[in-house]
Short mmCIF file of C-alpha atoms in Angstrom, two decimals:
data_model
loop_
_atom_site.label_atom_id
_atom_site.label_comp_id
_atom_site.label_asym_id
_atom_site.label_seq_id
_atom_site.Cartn_x
_atom_site.Cartn_y
_atom_site.Cartn_z
CA MET M 1 -99.95 35.10 -67.04
CA ARG M 2 -99.22 34.90 -63.00
CA THR M 3 -102.17 36.41 -61.70
CA PHE M 4 -104.64 33.61 -63.98
CA VAL M 5 -102.55 31.41 -62.14
CA ALA M 6 -102.75 31.87 -58.82
CA VAL M 7 -107.32 32.25 -59.81
CA ALA M 8 -106.60 28.80 -61.33
CA GLU M 9 -105.12 27.56 -58.38
CA LEU M 10 -106.61 29.24 -55.58
CA ARG M 11 -110.15 29.30 -57.63
CA HIS M 12 -111.40 32.33 -55.97
CA PHE M 13 -111.26 35.90 -57.04
CA ALA M 14 -110.53 37.73 -54.27
CA ARG M 15 -107.99 35.49 -52.62
CA ALA M 16 -105.87 35.91 -56.31
CA ALA M 17 -106.28 39.13 -55.55
CA ASN M 18 -105.06 39.54 -52.16
CA LEU M 19 -101.86 37.61 -52.62
CA CYS M 20 -101.37 39.33 -56.45
CA ASN M 21 -102.09 43.19 -53.98
CA LEU M 22 -104.89 43.76 -56.80
CA SER M 23 -107.95 45.12 -56.58
CA GLN M 24 -110.55 42.28 -57.74
CA PRO M 25 -111.86 44.17 -60.71
CA ALA M 26 -107.61 44.96 -61.76
CA VAL M 27 -107.97 41.05 -61.51
CA SER M 28 -111.02 40.48 -62.99
CA HIS M 29 -109.52 42.92 -66.34
CA GLN M 30 -106.43 40.63 -66.34
CA ILE M 31 -107.91 37.93 -67.20
CA ALA M 32 -110.72 38.63 -69.53
CA LEU M 33 -107.53 40.54 -71.78
CA LEU M 34 -105.68 37.51 -71.65
CA GLU M 35 -109.00 35.48 -72.37
CA ARG M 36 -109.08 37.75 -75.45
CA GLU M 37 -104.82 37.93 -76.32
CA VAL M 38 -105.46 33.33 -76.74
CA GLY M 39 -109.39 33.50 -77.64
CA ALA M 40 -111.13 31.16 -75.76
CA LYS M 41 -112.52 31.12 -71.88
CA LEU M 42 -110.05 30.14 -69.48
CA LEU M 43 -112.10 30.04 -66.21
CA ASN M 44 -115.98 29.14 -65.69
CA ARG M 45 -117.18 31.90 -62.93
CA ALA M 46 -120.36 30.98 -60.98
CA PRO M 47 -121.57 33.49 -58.21
CA ARG M 48 -119.21 31.47 -55.63
CA ARG M 49 -117.07 28.79 -57.35
CA VAL M 50 -114.69 29.69 -60.56
CA SER M 51 -113.34 26.20 -62.21
CA LEU M 52 -111.04 25.68 -65.01
CA THR M 53 -112.11 24.98 -68.91
CA VAL M 54 -110.52 22.62 -71.12
CA ALA M 55 -108.69 25.69 -72.70
CA GLY M 56 -107.62 26.93 -69.06
CA GLU M 57 -106.38 23.59 -68.18
CA VAL M 58 -103.21 23.58 -70.75
CA PHE M 59 -102.93 27.17 -70.58
CA LEU M 60 -101.91 26.57 -66.76
CA GLU M 61 -100.04 23.94 -67.58
CA GLU M 62 -97.79 25.88 -71.13
CA THR M 63 -98.73 29.37 -68.74
CA ARG M 64 -96.28 27.75 -65.25
CA ARG M 65 -93.60 25.99 -67.94
CA ILE M 66 -93.38 29.11 -69.33
CA LEU M 67 -93.03 31.49 -66.11
CA GLY M 68 -90.87 28.29 -64.40
CA ALA M 69 -88.71 29.48 -67.57
CA VAL M 70 -88.36 32.96 -66.64
CA ASP M 71 -88.18 33.21 -63.42
CA ARG M 72 -85.04 30.49 -63.97
CA ALA M 73 -83.44 32.96 -66.22
CA HIS M 74 -84.20 35.78 -63.90
CA GLU M 75 -81.88 32.91 -61.47
CA ARG M 76 -79.15 33.35 -63.87
CA MET M 77 -78.83 36.82 -65.02
CA GLN M 78 -78.69 37.06 -60.75
CA GLU M 79 -76.06 34.84 -61.04
CA VAL M 80 -74.41 36.23 -64.46
CA ALA M 81 -74.04 39.70 -62.12
CA ARG M 82 -72.97 38.25 -59.58
CA GLY M 83 -70.04 36.48 -61.36
CA ALA M 84 -71.33 33.11 -60.48
CA VAL M 85 -72.11 31.70 -63.40
CA GLY M 86 -70.03 33.14 -67.58
CA ARG M 87 -68.80 31.96 -70.06
CA ILE M 88 -65.68 32.82 -72.96
CA ARG M 89 -65.05 32.00 -76.30
CA ILE M 90 -61.72 32.33 -76.99
CA GLY M 91 -59.68 31.91 -80.50
CA ALA M 92 -55.69 31.67 -81.59
CA THR M 93 -53.94 31.78 -84.15
CA PRO M 94 -51.38 28.34 -84.61
CA THR M 95 -48.92 29.98 -82.92
CA PRO M 96 -50.25 31.17 -79.38
CA GLY M 97 -52.91 29.27 -79.49
CA LEU M 98 -51.18 25.30 -79.40
CA TYR M 99 -47.68 26.69 -77.80
CA LEU M 100 -48.68 29.80 -75.60
CA LEU M 101 -52.45 29.66 -74.27
CA PRO M 102 -52.85 25.85 -72.98
CA PRO M 103 -51.25 26.86 -70.02
CA LEU M 104 -52.58 29.46 -69.10
CA LEU M 105 -56.52 28.09 -70.04
CA ALA M 106 -55.51 25.07 -67.70
CA ASN M 107 -54.62 28.55 -64.56
CA TYR M 108 -58.19 30.02 -65.74
CA ARG M 109 -59.92 26.62 -65.46
CA ALA M 110 -58.85 26.43 -62.48
CA GLU M 111 -59.30 29.14 -60.88
CA HIS M 112 -63.20 29.41 -62.39
CA GLU M 113 -64.00 25.90 -63.14
CA SER M 114 -68.65 27.69 -62.93
CA TYR M 115 -67.51 29.54 -66.33
CA ASP M 116 -68.49 27.95 -69.54
CA LEU M 117 -64.66 28.02 -71.43
CA ARG M 118 -64.74 27.39 -75.02
CA PHE M 119 -61.58 27.40 -77.62
CA GLU M 120 -60.66 26.86 -80.89
CA VAL M 121 -57.22 27.77 -83.10
CA GLY M 122 -57.87 28.78 -87.09
CA ALA M 123 -55.86 31.32 -89.71
CA VAL M 124 -55.87 34.99 -89.11
CA HIS M 125 -58.88 35.73 -91.32
CA ALA M 126 -61.25 33.28 -89.92
CA ILE M 127 -60.53 33.85 -86.10
CA ALA M 128 -60.52 38.18 -86.55
CA GLU M 129 -64.02 37.62 -88.24
CA ARG M 130 -65.61 35.45 -86.38
CA VAL M 131 -64.35 37.83 -83.11
CA ALA M 132 -66.09 41.03 -85.77
CA ARG M 133 -69.11 38.70 -85.31
CA ASN M 134 -69.20 38.42 -82.08
CA ASP M 135 -68.79 34.35 -82.45
CA LEU M 136 -65.66 34.93 -80.13
CA ASP M 137 -64.94 36.97 -77.64
CA MET M 138 -61.24 37.69 -77.71
CA ALA M 139 -57.77 36.18 -79.57
CA ILE M 140 -54.99 36.16 -79.47
CA VAL M 141 -52.87 36.33 -82.70
CA ALA M 142 -49.23 36.45 -84.04
CA GLY M 143 -47.98 39.82 -86.17
CA SER M 144 -50.02 42.44 -86.92
CA LEU M 145 -53.87 43.68 -86.12
CA PRO M 146 -55.38 41.18 -89.18
CA SER M 147 -58.95 43.94 -88.74
CA ALA M 148 -59.30 47.75 -88.53
CA GLU M 149 -62.99 47.30 -87.26
CA LEU M 150 -60.99 44.89 -83.97
CA GLN M 151 -58.24 46.67 -81.65
CA SER M 152 -55.51 45.01 -80.18
CA ARG M 153 -53.46 45.97 -77.26
CA PRO M 154 -49.57 43.79 -76.97
CA LEU M 155 -49.61 40.01 -75.41
CA SER M 156 -45.59 39.41 -75.30
CA ARG M 157 -42.95 39.58 -77.46
CA ASP M 158 -41.93 36.61 -80.93
CA GLU M 159 -38.25 36.17 -82.01
CA LEU M 160 -38.01 34.31 -85.32
CA VAL M 161 -34.92 32.26 -85.41
CA VAL M 162 -34.28 29.60 -88.72
CA ILE M 163 -33.86 26.41 -87.76
CA ALA M 164 -32.49 23.41 -89.73
CA ALA M 165 -32.31 19.74 -88.16
CA PRO M 166 -28.50 19.31 -86.30
CA SER M 167 -26.79 17.36 -88.59
CA SER M 168 -26.86 20.36 -91.24
CA PRO M 169 -23.60 22.27 -92.40
CA LEU M 170 -25.50 24.72 -91.59
CA VAL M 171 -25.30 24.92 -88.10
CA ARG M 172 -21.80 24.33 -87.73
CA ALA M 173 -20.90 27.81 -89.94
CA ARG M 174 -19.74 30.59 -88.05
CA ILE M 175 -22.21 33.35 -88.75
CA LEU M 176 -24.00 32.90 -92.67
CA LYS M 177 -25.32 35.91 -94.77
CA PRO M 178 -28.68 35.68 -95.88
CA GLY M 179 -27.55 35.21 -98.82
CA GLN M 180 -26.03 31.95 -98.25
CA LEU M 181 -29.45 30.96 -97.25
CA GLU M 182 -30.83 31.06 -100.43
CA THR M 183 -29.83 27.99 -102.60
CA GLU M 184 -31.17 25.72 -98.99
CA THR M 185 -34.94 24.71 -99.57
CA TRP M 186 -37.11 26.47 -97.79
CA LEU M 187 -39.82 24.86 -95.48
CA LEU M 188 -42.87 27.64 -95.27
CA ARG M 189 -45.48 28.02 -93.59
CA GLU M 190 -49.05 27.75 -95.14
CA GLU M 191 -50.78 30.98 -96.87
CA GLY M 192 -51.79 33.81 -95.01
CA SER M 193 -49.52 32.57 -91.74
CA ASP M 194 -48.02 35.65 -90.54
CA THR M 195 -44.70 33.16 -90.07
CA ARG M 196 -45.93 33.50 -94.16
CA ARG M 197 -45.56 37.13 -93.93
CA GLN M 198 -42.41 37.64 -92.60
CA LEU M 199 -39.96 35.79 -94.17
CA SER M 200 -40.60 37.23 -96.95
CA SER M 201 -40.49 40.46 -95.86
CA TRP M 202 -37.33 39.00 -94.85
CA TRP M 203 -36.57 37.79 -98.19
CA HIS M 204 -37.65 41.32 -100.23
CA ARG M 205 -35.07 42.97 -97.86
CA HIS M 206 -32.44 40.95 -98.76
CA ARG M 207 -32.91 40.57 -102.19
CA LEU M 208 -33.36 36.92 -101.57
CA ALA M 209 -36.06 34.50 -104.32
CA PRO M 210 -35.34 31.05 -103.37
CA THR M 211 -36.59 28.78 -105.90
CA ARG M 212 -36.66 26.00 -103.67
CA THR M 213 -39.73 25.62 -100.92
CA MET M 214 -42.52 23.65 -99.86
CA THR M 215 -45.44 24.53 -97.64
CA PHE M 216 -46.27 23.23 -94.97
CA ASP M 217 -50.14 23.24 -93.25
CA GLY M 218 -48.95 25.21 -89.27
CA PRO M 219 -46.18 25.26 -87.24
CA ASP M 220 -46.00 21.38 -85.91
CA ALA M 221 -45.95 20.38 -89.42
CA VAL M 222 -42.97 22.49 -90.36
CA LYS M 223 -40.62 21.04 -87.34
CA ARG M 224 -41.37 17.85 -89.07
CA ALA M 225 -40.00 18.47 -91.76
CA VAL M 226 -36.64 20.60 -90.84
CA MET M 227 -35.71 17.50 -88.00
CA SER M 228 -36.22 15.04 -91.10
CA ASP M 229 -34.08 17.32 -92.78
CA LEU M 230 -35.57 18.78 -95.82
CA GLY M 231 -34.49 21.70 -95.17
CA VAL M 232 -34.93 24.76 -93.25
CA ALA M 233 -36.68 26.95 -92.22
CA MET M 234 -37.76 30.80 -90.38
CA VAL M 235 -40.17 30.11 -87.23
CA SER M 236 -41.06 31.26 -83.52
CA ARG M 237 -38.54 30.81 -81.21
CA LEU M 238 -41.50 29.93 -78.40
CA THR M 239 -42.21 26.74 -81.06
CA VAL M 240 -39.30 25.77 -80.60
CA ALA M 241 -37.87 25.89 -77.39
CA GLU M 242 -37.73 22.49 -76.64
CA GLU M 243 -36.51 20.95 -80.13
CA LEU M 244 -33.80 23.36 -79.57
CA ALA M 245 -33.19 22.45 -75.85
CA ASN M 246 -33.20 18.95 -77.06
CA ARG M 247 -31.25 19.58 -79.19
CA ARG M 248 -33.35 17.75 -81.98
CA VAL M 249 -33.63 21.14 -84.08
CA ALA M 250 -30.79 23.48 -84.07
CA ALA M 251 -30.18 27.23 -84.92
CA VAL M 252 -28.19 28.52 -87.54
CA PRO M 253 -26.28 31.41 -87.31
CA VAL M 254 -27.77 34.41 -89.36
CA ARG M 255 -25.55 37.72 -89.29
CA THR M 256 -28.69 39.68 -89.53
CA PRO M 257 -31.14 40.51 -87.09
CA LEU M 258 -34.52 38.80 -87.47
CA PRO M 259 -38.19 39.22 -87.35
CA ALA M 260 -39.67 39.95 -84.53
CA ARG M 261 -43.40 40.28 -83.98
CA GLU M 262 -46.25 40.73 -80.85
CA PHE M 263 -48.74 38.55 -79.66
CA LEU M 264 -51.86 40.31 -79.40
CA VAL M 265 -55.48 40.61 -78.01
CA ILE M 266 -57.88 41.91 -80.70
CA ASP M 267 -60.96 41.99 -79.41
CA HIS M 268 -64.12 44.76 -80.49
CA PRO M 269 -64.43 48.53 -79.46
CA GLN M 270 -67.68 47.51 -78.33
CA LYS M 271 -66.96 44.40 -77.15
CA HIS M 272 -69.12 44.31 -73.84
CA HIS M 273 -66.95 41.66 -71.21
CA GLY M 274 -69.19 40.07 -69.02
CA ALA M 275 -67.22 38.70 -65.55
CA ALA M 276 -65.71 35.50 -67.70
CA CYS M 277 -64.22 37.60 -70.00
CA ARG M 278 -62.88 40.37 -67.25
CA ALA M 279 -61.24 37.16 -65.37
CA MET M 280 -59.03 35.82 -68.93
CA LEU M 281 -58.35 39.27 -69.87
CA GLN M 282 -57.09 40.07 -66.11
CA LEU M 283 -55.11 36.50 -66.09
CA LEU M 284 -53.40 37.55 -69.02
CA GLY M 285 -52.11 41.32 -67.81
CA ARG M 286 -50.81 38.98 -64.74
CA THR M 287 -49.61 35.88 -66.82
CA PHE M 288 -47.86 38.85 -69.16
CA PRO M 289 -47.35 42.33 -66.84
CA MET M 290 -44.36 43.98 -68.59
CA ARG M 291 -46.96 44.01 -71.60
CA GLY M 292 -50.21 45.33 -69.76
CA LEU M 293 -53.19 45.60 -70.47
CA PRO M 294 -55.90 48.20 -70.73
CA ALA M 295 -56.81 49.24 -67.08
CA ARG M 296 -60.79 49.00 -68.61
CA HIS M 297 -60.66 45.73 -69.41
CA THR M 298 -58.96 44.17 -65.87
CA ALA M 299 -61.69 46.34 -63.68
CA GLY M 300 -64.33 44.09 -61.97
#
């Protein structure tokens, strides 16, 4: 195609051969092959003059467009190889997505303005499936690894806390045994959330079977229900740090240790991380240095 463009623009086989560093017979052979491929004569050949046929004029226009796109693709790939441009698609479950990652994402965008940053929050199984399908490059999730197909590395620790409205008598109690909370109205996260699983496991360990429950979708909805004094809830301390400090909710003193979990970085073990993804992993490693990330992910 480049040989054809040279002949079409120079209107001369010998000059086109010199421009393309080919012999004149090689140029003639390439044009003949191209005409056979497209099924039409592209050039009118005269002893001292070459001109385009109607098909040749149409094909020249399309060829310039195609070669322009190829050149742009090569330029873009060189930019990607240099780390000048890139894209990262990162997902998260609600707790880390709403409370842990936003400041980090703002730092990332400030440090890497040329990178295309895409972010979404969703349920853990949906997020894990998208990582497995390579619709997302990586994700931050709470709790256990959601899929045997993926790999995970610990990012930071998360503690759970039982909360109630500041006016609740539970808050003013000394230290409560788990059984003293069985008759309370429990405000639950949606089915499938790790917070809900942690609470269910805690109930099971202490042989609790609360009968008064209300279910809400997401940590913010649970917080609002607690502030309205609808009941008690077990939530991530991260999600209520501000409300605890401002006395909009209060921690309920419980004698037994409450669950703790990890926030995990998950991705596919066969995933090739480009410059944008490596930059994110490096930022995560700097932000949470006590947890650490594998060297293979943070090396340039």
